[in-house]
mmCIF file of C-alpha atoms in Angstrom:
data_model
loop_
_atom_site.group_PDB
_atom_site.id
_atom_site.type_symbol
_atom_site.label_atom_id
_atom_site.label_comp_id
_atom_site.label_asym_id
_atom_site.label_seq_id
_atom_site.Cartn_x
_atom_site.Cartn_y
_atom_site.Cartn_z
ATOM 1 C CA UNK A 1 164.068 6.826 82.728
ATOM 2 C CA UNK A 2 166.246 8.977 83.958
ATOM 3 C CA UNK A 3 166.445 10.271 87.895
ATOM 4 C CA UNK A 4 164.671 13.169 87.416
ATOM 5 C CA UNK A 5 161.730 10.810 84.918
ATOM 6 C CA UNK A 6 161.763 8.390 87.724
ATOM 7 C CA UNK A 7 160.911 11.624 90.140
ATOM 8 C CA UNK A 8 158.061 12.654 87.841
ATOM 9 C CA UNK A 9 156.988 10.185 87.628
ATOM 10 C CA UNK A 10 156.278 9.498 91.164
ATOM 11 C CA UNK A 11 155.067 12.884 91.855
ATOM 12 C CA UNK A 12 152.553 12.681 89.006
ATOM 13 C CA UNK A 13 151.550 9.221 90.610
ATOM 14 C CA UNK A 14 151.221 10.702 94.118
ATOM 15 C CA UNK A 15 149.086 12.973 92.561
ATOM 16 C CA UNK A 16 146.716 11.092 90.980
ATOM 17 C CA UNK A 17 146.800 8.340 94.255
ATOM 18 C CA UNK A 18 145.688 11.492 96.613
ATOM 19 C CA UNK A 19 143.485 13.350 93.966
ATOM 20 C CA UNK A 20 141.356 9.730 93.813
ATOM 21 C CA UNK A 21 140.929 9.274 97.770
ATOM 22 C CA UNK A 22 139.614 12.833 97.834
ATOM 23 C CA UNK A 23 137.075 11.647 95.170
ATOM 24 C CA UNK A 24 136.300 8.763 97.248
ATOM 25 C CA UNK A 25 135.378 10.427 100.555
ATOM 26 C CA UNK A 26 133.818 13.289 98.581
ATOM 27 C CA UNK A 27 131.561 10.698 96.913
ATOM 28 C CA UNK A 28 130.751 9.068 100.752
ATOM 29 C CA UNK A 29 129.884 12.597 101.743
ATOM 30 C CA UNK A 30 127.257 12.515 98.975
ATOM 31 C CA UNK A 31 125.684 9.209 99.947
ATOM 32 C CA UNK A 32 126.297 10.456 103.685
ATOM 33 C CA UNK A 33 124.070 13.185 102.835
ATOM 34 C CA UNK A 34 121.725 11.688 100.760
ATOM 35 C CA UNK A 35 120.928 9.641 103.539
ATOM 36 C CA UNK A 36 120.018 12.006 105.985
ATOM 37 C CA UNK A 37 117.554 13.839 103.767
ATOM 38 C CA UNK A 38 115.079 12.926 104.957
ATOM 39 C CA UNK A 39 117.267 10.977 108.037
ATOM 40 C CA UNK A 40 117.600 7.145 107.393
ATOM 41 C CA UNK A 41 119.377 5.468 109.652
ATOM 42 C CA UNK A 42 119.020 2.261 112.010
ATOM 43 C CA UNK A 43 118.749 3.746 114.819
ATOM 44 C CA UNK A 44 120.130 0.517 117.231
ATOM 45 C CA UNK A 45 123.364 0.948 114.850
ATOM 46 C CA UNK A 46 124.258 4.961 115.935
ATOM 47 C CA UNK A 47 122.879 4.600 119.808
ATOM 48 C CA UNK A 48 125.702 1.096 119.374
ATOM 49 C CA UNK A 49 128.279 3.399 117.976
ATOM 50 C CA UNK A 50 127.446 6.540 120.063
ATOM 51 C CA UNK A 51 128.670 4.232 123.474
ATOM 52 C CA UNK A 52 130.940 2.135 122.214
ATOM 53 C CA UNK A 53 132.199 6.160 120.532
ATOM 54 C CA UNK A 54 131.834 8.179 122.869
ATOM 55 C CA UNK A 55 131.168 6.976 126.383
ATOM 56 C CA UNK A 56 135.010 4.639 126.857
ATOM 57 C CA UNK A 57 136.450 7.564 124.936
ATOM 58 C CA UNK A 58 135.869 9.772 127.952
ATOM 59 C CA UNK A 59 138.436 8.497 130.193
ATOM 60 C CA UNK A 60 141.223 9.085 128.518
ATOM 61 C CA UNK A 61 139.858 12.628 126.734
ATOM 62 C CA UNK A 62 139.567 13.444 131.058
ATOM 63 C CA UNK A 63 142.621 12.644 131.819
ATOM 64 C CA UNK A 64 145.021 14.759 128.656
ATOM 65 C CA UNK A 65 142.504 17.788 129.030
ATOM 66 C CA UNK A 66 143.557 17.939 132.900
ATOM 67 C CA UNK A 67 147.214 17.734 132.147
ATOM 68 C CA UNK A 68 146.184 20.358 129.165
ATOM 69 C CA UNK A 69 145.089 22.504 131.638
ATOM 70 C CA UNK A 70 148.352 22.122 133.724
ATOM 71 C CA UNK A 71 150.797 22.128 130.884
ATOM 72 C CA UNK A 72 149.029 26.071 130.020
ATOM 73 C CA UNK A 73 150.155 26.628 133.400
ATOM 74 C CA UNK A 74 153.304 25.997 133.228
ATOM 75 C CA UNK A 75 154.251 27.128 129.984
ATOM 76 C CA UNK A 76 152.577 30.292 131.051
ATOM 77 C CA UNK A 77 154.717 30.383 134.610
ATOM 78 C CA UNK A 78 157.741 31.999 133.630
ATOM 79 C CA UNK A 79 156.206 35.300 132.229
ATOM 80 C CA UNK A 80 153.948 35.048 135.332
ATOM 81 C CA UNK A 81 156.863 35.200 137.665
ATOM 82 C CA UNK A 82 158.366 37.841 135.708
ATOM 83 C CA UNK A 83 155.095 40.117 135.192
ATOM 84 C CA UNK A 84 153.644 39.565 138.054
ATOM 85 C CA UNK A 85 150.423 38.970 135.618
ATOM 86 C CA UNK A 86 149.327 36.819 137.952
ATOM 87 C CA UNK A 87 146.079 38.714 136.400
ATOM 88 C CA UNK A 88 145.879 36.896 133.309
ATOM 89 C CA UNK A 89 146.563 33.116 133.553
ATOM 90 C CA UNK A 90 143.152 32.116 133.497
ATOM 91 C CA UNK A 91 142.292 34.367 130.410
ATOM 92 C CA UNK A 92 144.814 32.494 128.089
ATOM 93 C CA UNK A 93 144.660 28.647 129.718
ATOM 94 C CA UNK A 94 140.620 29.744 128.694
ATOM 95 C CA UNK A 95 141.609 31.427 125.357
ATOM 96 C CA UNK A 96 144.309 28.485 124.405
ATOM 97 C CA UNK A 97 141.907 25.589 125.605
ATOM 98 C CA UNK A 98 138.427 27.103 123.747
ATOM 99 C CA UNK A 99 139.857 27.964 121.036
ATOM 100 C CA UNK A 100 143.064 25.843 119.137
ATOM 101 C CA UNK A 101 144.479 23.349 122.399
ATOM 102 C CA UNK A 102 141.397 21.740 123.303
ATOM 103 C CA UNK A 103 139.973 20.599 119.595
ATOM 104 C CA UNK A 104 142.546 19.925 117.981
ATOM 105 C CA UNK A 105 144.134 17.285 120.678
ATOM 106 C CA UNK A 106 140.826 15.689 121.316
ATOM 107 C CA UNK A 107 140.208 15.550 117.334
ATOM 108 C CA UNK A 108 143.812 14.218 116.927
ATOM 109 C CA UNK A 109 143.149 11.526 120.072
ATOM 110 C CA UNK A 110 139.708 10.297 118.559
ATOM 111 C CA UNK A 111 141.018 10.293 115.456
ATOM 112 C CA UNK A 112 143.832 7.854 116.688
ATOM 113 C CA UNK A 113 141.733 5.876 119.180
ATOM 114 C CA UNK A 114 137.797 5.496 117.258
ATOM 115 C CA UNK A 115 138.967 6.769 113.724
ATOM 116 C CA UNK A 116 142.027 4.139 113.395
ATOM 117 C CA UNK A 117 139.481 1.496 115.096
ATOM 118 C CA UNK A 118 136.169 2.384 112.912
ATOM 119 C CA UNK A 119 138.985 1.302 110.115
ATOM 120 C CA UNK A 120 140.038 -1.784 111.325
ATOM 121 C CA UNK A 121 136.541 -3.154 111.609
ATOM 122 C CA UNK A 122 134.843 -1.946 108.265
ATOM 123 C CA UNK A 123 137.899 -2.972 106.404
ATOM 124 C CA UNK A 124 137.714 -6.854 108.066
ATOM 125 C CA UNK A 125 134.335 -7.221 107.103
ATOM 126 C CA UNK A 126 135.107 -5.879 103.224
ATOM 127 C CA UNK A 127 137.323 -8.069 103.124
ATOM 128 C CA UNK A 128 135.907 -10.881 104.379
ATOM 129 C CA UNK A 129 132.801 -9.521 101.885
ATOM 130 C CA UNK A 130 130.455 -9.406 104.390
ATOM 131 C CA UNK A 131 129.961 -5.683 103.452
ATOM 132 C CA UNK A 132 129.021 -8.034 100.054
ATOM 133 C CA UNK A 133 126.333 -9.975 101.920
ATOM 134 C CA UNK A 134 124.630 -6.709 102.678
ATOM 135 C CA UNK A 135 124.615 -6.055 99.655
ATOM 136 C CA UNK A 136 122.362 -9.292 98.093
ATOM 137 C CA UNK A 137 119.987 -9.067 101.109
ATOM 138 C CA UNK A 138 118.963 -5.929 99.893
ATOM 139 C CA UNK A 139 120.593 -3.805 102.842
ATOM 140 C CA UNK A 140 122.292 -0.587 101.749
ATOM 141 C CA UNK A 141 125.703 -0.629 103.853
ATOM 142 C CA UNK A 142 125.803 2.602 103.487
ATOM 143 C CA UNK A 143 122.383 3.669 105.678
ATOM 144 C CA UNK A 144 123.451 0.392 108.050
ATOM 145 C CA UNK A 145 126.639 0.804 108.878
ATOM 146 C CA UNK A 146 128.430 3.709 107.571
ATOM 147 C CA UNK A 147 125.820 6.781 108.637
ATOM 148 C CA UNK A 148 125.099 6.015 111.883
ATOM 149 C CA UNK A 149 128.994 5.889 112.173
ATOM 150 C CA UNK A 150 129.655 9.378 110.773
ATOM 151 C CA UNK A 151 126.598 10.886 112.574
ATOM 152 C CA UNK A 152 128.199 8.778 116.114
ATOM 153 C CA UNK A 153 131.524 10.200 115.134
ATOM 154 C CA UNK A 154 130.558 13.715 115.601
ATOM 155 C CA UNK A 155 128.072 14.336 118.067
ATOM 156 C CA UNK A 156 130.657 12.392 120.363
ATOM 157 C CA UNK A 157 133.424 14.363 119.366
ATOM 158 C CA UNK A 158 131.308 17.612 119.781
ATOM 159 C CA UNK A 159 130.269 16.447 123.484
ATOM 160 C CA UNK A 160 134.193 14.967 124.851
ATOM 161 C CA UNK A 161 135.148 18.599 122.950
ATOM 162 C CA UNK A 162 132.793 20.239 125.567
ATOM 163 C CA UNK A 163 134.269 17.945 128.777
ATOM 164 C CA UNK A 164 137.795 18.093 127.754
ATOM 165 C CA UNK A 165 137.191 22.484 127.842
ATOM 166 C CA UNK A 166 135.371 22.246 130.894
ATOM 167 C CA UNK A 167 138.436 19.282 132.756
ATOM 168 C CA UNK A 168 141.042 21.732 130.658
ATOM 169 C CA UNK A 169 139.791 24.188 133.379
ATOM 170 C CA UNK A 170 139.280 22.751 136.020
ATOM 171 C CA UNK A 171 142.718 21.148 135.698
ATOM 172 C CA UNK A 172 144.617 24.605 134.805
ATOM 173 C CA UNK A 173 142.779 26.266 138.383
ATOM 174 C CA UNK A 174 144.125 23.321 139.760
ATOM 175 C CA UNK A 175 147.958 23.550 138.962
ATOM 176 C CA UNK A 176 148.041 27.228 138.609
ATOM 177 C CA UNK A 177 147.052 27.377 142.741
ATOM 178 C CA UNK A 178 149.842 24.417 143.502
ATOM 179 C CA UNK A 179 152.903 26.486 140.967
ATOM 180 C CA UNK A 180 152.053 29.331 141.337
ATOM 181 C CA UNK A 181 150.091 30.676 144.298
ATOM 182 C CA UNK A 182 146.769 31.688 141.996
ATOM 183 C CA UNK A 183 143.730 31.354 143.698
ATOM 184 C CA UNK A 184 141.154 29.670 142.407
ATOM 185 C CA UNK A 185 139.201 33.113 142.611
ATOM 186 C CA UNK A 186 141.664 34.932 140.473
ATOM 187 C CA UNK A 187 142.112 32.524 137.749
ATOM 188 C CA UNK A 188 137.678 32.035 137.828
ATOM 189 C CA UNK A 189 137.374 35.763 137.381
ATOM 190 C CA UNK A 190 140.276 36.039 134.284
ATOM 191 C CA UNK A 191 138.574 33.678 132.700
ATOM 192 C CA UNK A 192 134.737 34.858 132.665
ATOM 193 C CA UNK A 193 135.354 38.616 132.560
ATOM 194 C CA UNK A 194 137.624 38.435 129.650
ATOM 195 C CA UNK A 195 136.842 35.826 127.424
ATOM 196 C CA UNK A 196 133.676 35.976 125.498
ATOM 197 C CA UNK A 197 130.719 32.490 124.757
ATOM 198 C CA UNK A 198 132.461 32.798 121.024
ATOM 199 C CA UNK A 199 135.566 31.960 121.977
ATOM 200 C CA UNK A 200 134.402 28.481 123.515
ATOM 201 C CA UNK A 201 131.558 28.339 120.079
ATOM 202 C CA UNK A 202 135.027 28.503 118.424
ATOM 203 C CA UNK A 203 136.180 25.614 119.335
ATOM 204 C CA UNK A 204 132.919 23.501 119.523
ATOM 205 C CA UNK A 205 132.558 24.431 115.809
ATOM 206 C CA UNK A 206 135.943 22.802 114.959
ATOM 207 C CA UNK A 207 135.218 20.107 116.786
ATOM 208 C CA UNK A 208 131.823 19.195 114.857
ATOM 209 C CA UNK A 209 134.047 20.300 111.351
ATOM 210 C CA UNK A 210 136.905 17.552 113.032
ATOM 211 C CA UNK A 211 134.411 14.896 113.821
ATOM 212 C CA UNK A 212 133.336 14.636 110.214
ATOM 213 C CA UNK A 213 136.598 14.646 108.805
ATOM 214 C CA UNK A 214 137.030 11.539 110.458
ATOM 215 C CA UNK A 215 134.068 9.836 110.326
ATOM 216 C CA UNK A 216 134.693 10.425 106.336
ATOM 217 C CA UNK A 217 138.682 9.312 105.732
ATOM 218 C CA UNK A 218 138.095 6.891 108.475
ATOM 219 C CA UNK A 219 134.771 4.613 106.997
ATOM 220 C CA UNK A 220 136.342 5.711 103.146
ATOM 221 C CA UNK A 221 139.325 4.037 103.691
ATOM 222 C CA UNK A 222 138.022 1.361 106.160
ATOM 223 C CA UNK A 223 135.393 0.149 102.659
ATOM 224 C CA UNK A 224 137.866 0.592 100.228
ATOM 225 C CA UNK A 225 140.367 -1.850 101.660
ATOM 226 C CA UNK A 226 142.439 -4.569 99.148
ATOM 227 C CA UNK A 227 144.761 -7.313 100.366
ATOM 228 C CA UNK A 228 143.111 -9.044 102.467
ATOM 229 C CA UNK A 229 144.615 -8.339 106.745
ATOM 230 C CA UNK A 230 148.312 -6.382 105.421
ATOM 231 C CA UNK A 231 145.285 -3.940 103.032
ATOM 232 C CA UNK A 232 143.778 -3.460 106.759
ATOM 233 C CA UNK A 233 146.066 -2.519 108.550
ATOM 234 C CA UNK A 234 147.860 -0.131 105.641
ATOM 235 C CA UNK A 235 144.010 1.975 105.664
ATOM 236 C CA UNK A 236 144.310 1.939 109.240
ATOM 237 C CA UNK A 237 147.325 4.073 108.910
ATOM 238 C CA UNK A 238 146.451 5.980 105.940
ATOM 239 C CA UNK A 239 143.265 6.647 107.852
ATOM 240 C CA UNK A 240 145.461 8.559 110.369
ATOM 241 C CA UNK A 241 147.375 10.455 108.395
ATOM 242 C CA UNK A 242 144.665 11.758 105.952
ATOM 243 C CA UNK A 243 142.561 12.628 109.684
ATOM 244 C CA UNK A 244 145.457 14.847 110.923
ATOM 245 C CA UNK A 245 145.674 16.558 107.588
ATOM 246 C CA UNK A 246 142.163 17.265 107.557
ATOM 247 C CA UNK A 247 141.772 18.001 111.000
ATOM 248 C CA UNK A 248 145.062 20.499 110.493
ATOM 249 C CA UNK A 249 143.764 21.938 107.248
ATOM 250 C CA UNK A 250 140.351 23.057 108.465
ATOM 251 C CA UNK A 251 142.063 24.606 111.360
ATOM 252 C CA UNK A 252 143.874 26.655 109.726
ATOM 253 C CA UNK A 253 140.579 27.680 107.301
ATOM 254 C CA UNK A 254 138.618 27.714 109.900
ATOM 255 C CA UNK A 255 140.883 30.115 112.241
ATOM 256 C CA UNK A 256 141.472 32.140 108.806
ATOM 257 C CA UNK A 257 138.146 32.614 108.556
ATOM 258 C CA UNK A 258 136.151 32.715 111.439
ATOM 259 C CA UNK A 259 139.110 34.751 113.288
#
C-alpha cells in the first residue's frame, strides 16, 4: 500500500470512528428524552449527583471566576490609561464575562472535573459488569444511572455559571479599584447602564447547552468503554476532548444565531 493510500485509509477510519461516536451520542440523547417524557428517574440518585457535581465544584469555580474578572481588567488597563476610558471598564468586563468567558471557562473546568470523573465512574462500572447486573435485575441503566447524571450536570453548570458571573464581576470591581484606581460606583454604573438582561441570559443559555454536551459525551464514553482499566483511561481522555470540541462548536453556532 502506498503512503497516499495509507493516508486515505487513515482519514476514512477516522471519519468512520467519529461518525460512530456522534451516532452513539445522538442515540443516547434519544434514550434520555424518552426517559424524560414523562420524567422517570431515581430521585435519590439525582440529589446525590446534584450535591457531588455542584456543591463540590463551587470553591474552584469561585476562585477561577474571581481572577477571571481581574484578568479582564488587566487586559483592558492599557487602553483605559491611554484613552482615559474608565467609564467603559465595567461594561467591557461584564460583556466579556456574561456572554463568552464565563460560560466557556466554567464549562471547560466542569468538563475536566465532573465530566471526566463521571466517565471514569461509569467506565469502571461497565468493565466490572455492574451495568449488566442492573439489567439482570430488570433495572434500566439509562433511567437509573444516566438520566439523573445528565439532569444534574445541566442544572449544576447553569447554577455554577450564574455564580461565576457574579463572582467575576466582584473580582473585576476589586482589581479595577486596586490596579486602575476606578471607583466601585463608576464600575457598577458602567455595568448596569450599558448591559442588558439579554447579555446575561445569552451566557446562561449557552451554559445549558454546554451542560448537555458534557453530560452526553461523558456518559456515552463511560458506558461504551472497552479494554479494562486501560480502556477507562482512554475513554476519559476521549470524553474530555469531545466535550471541549462540542463546547466550542456550540458556542460558535449559538453566538452566530443569537448575536
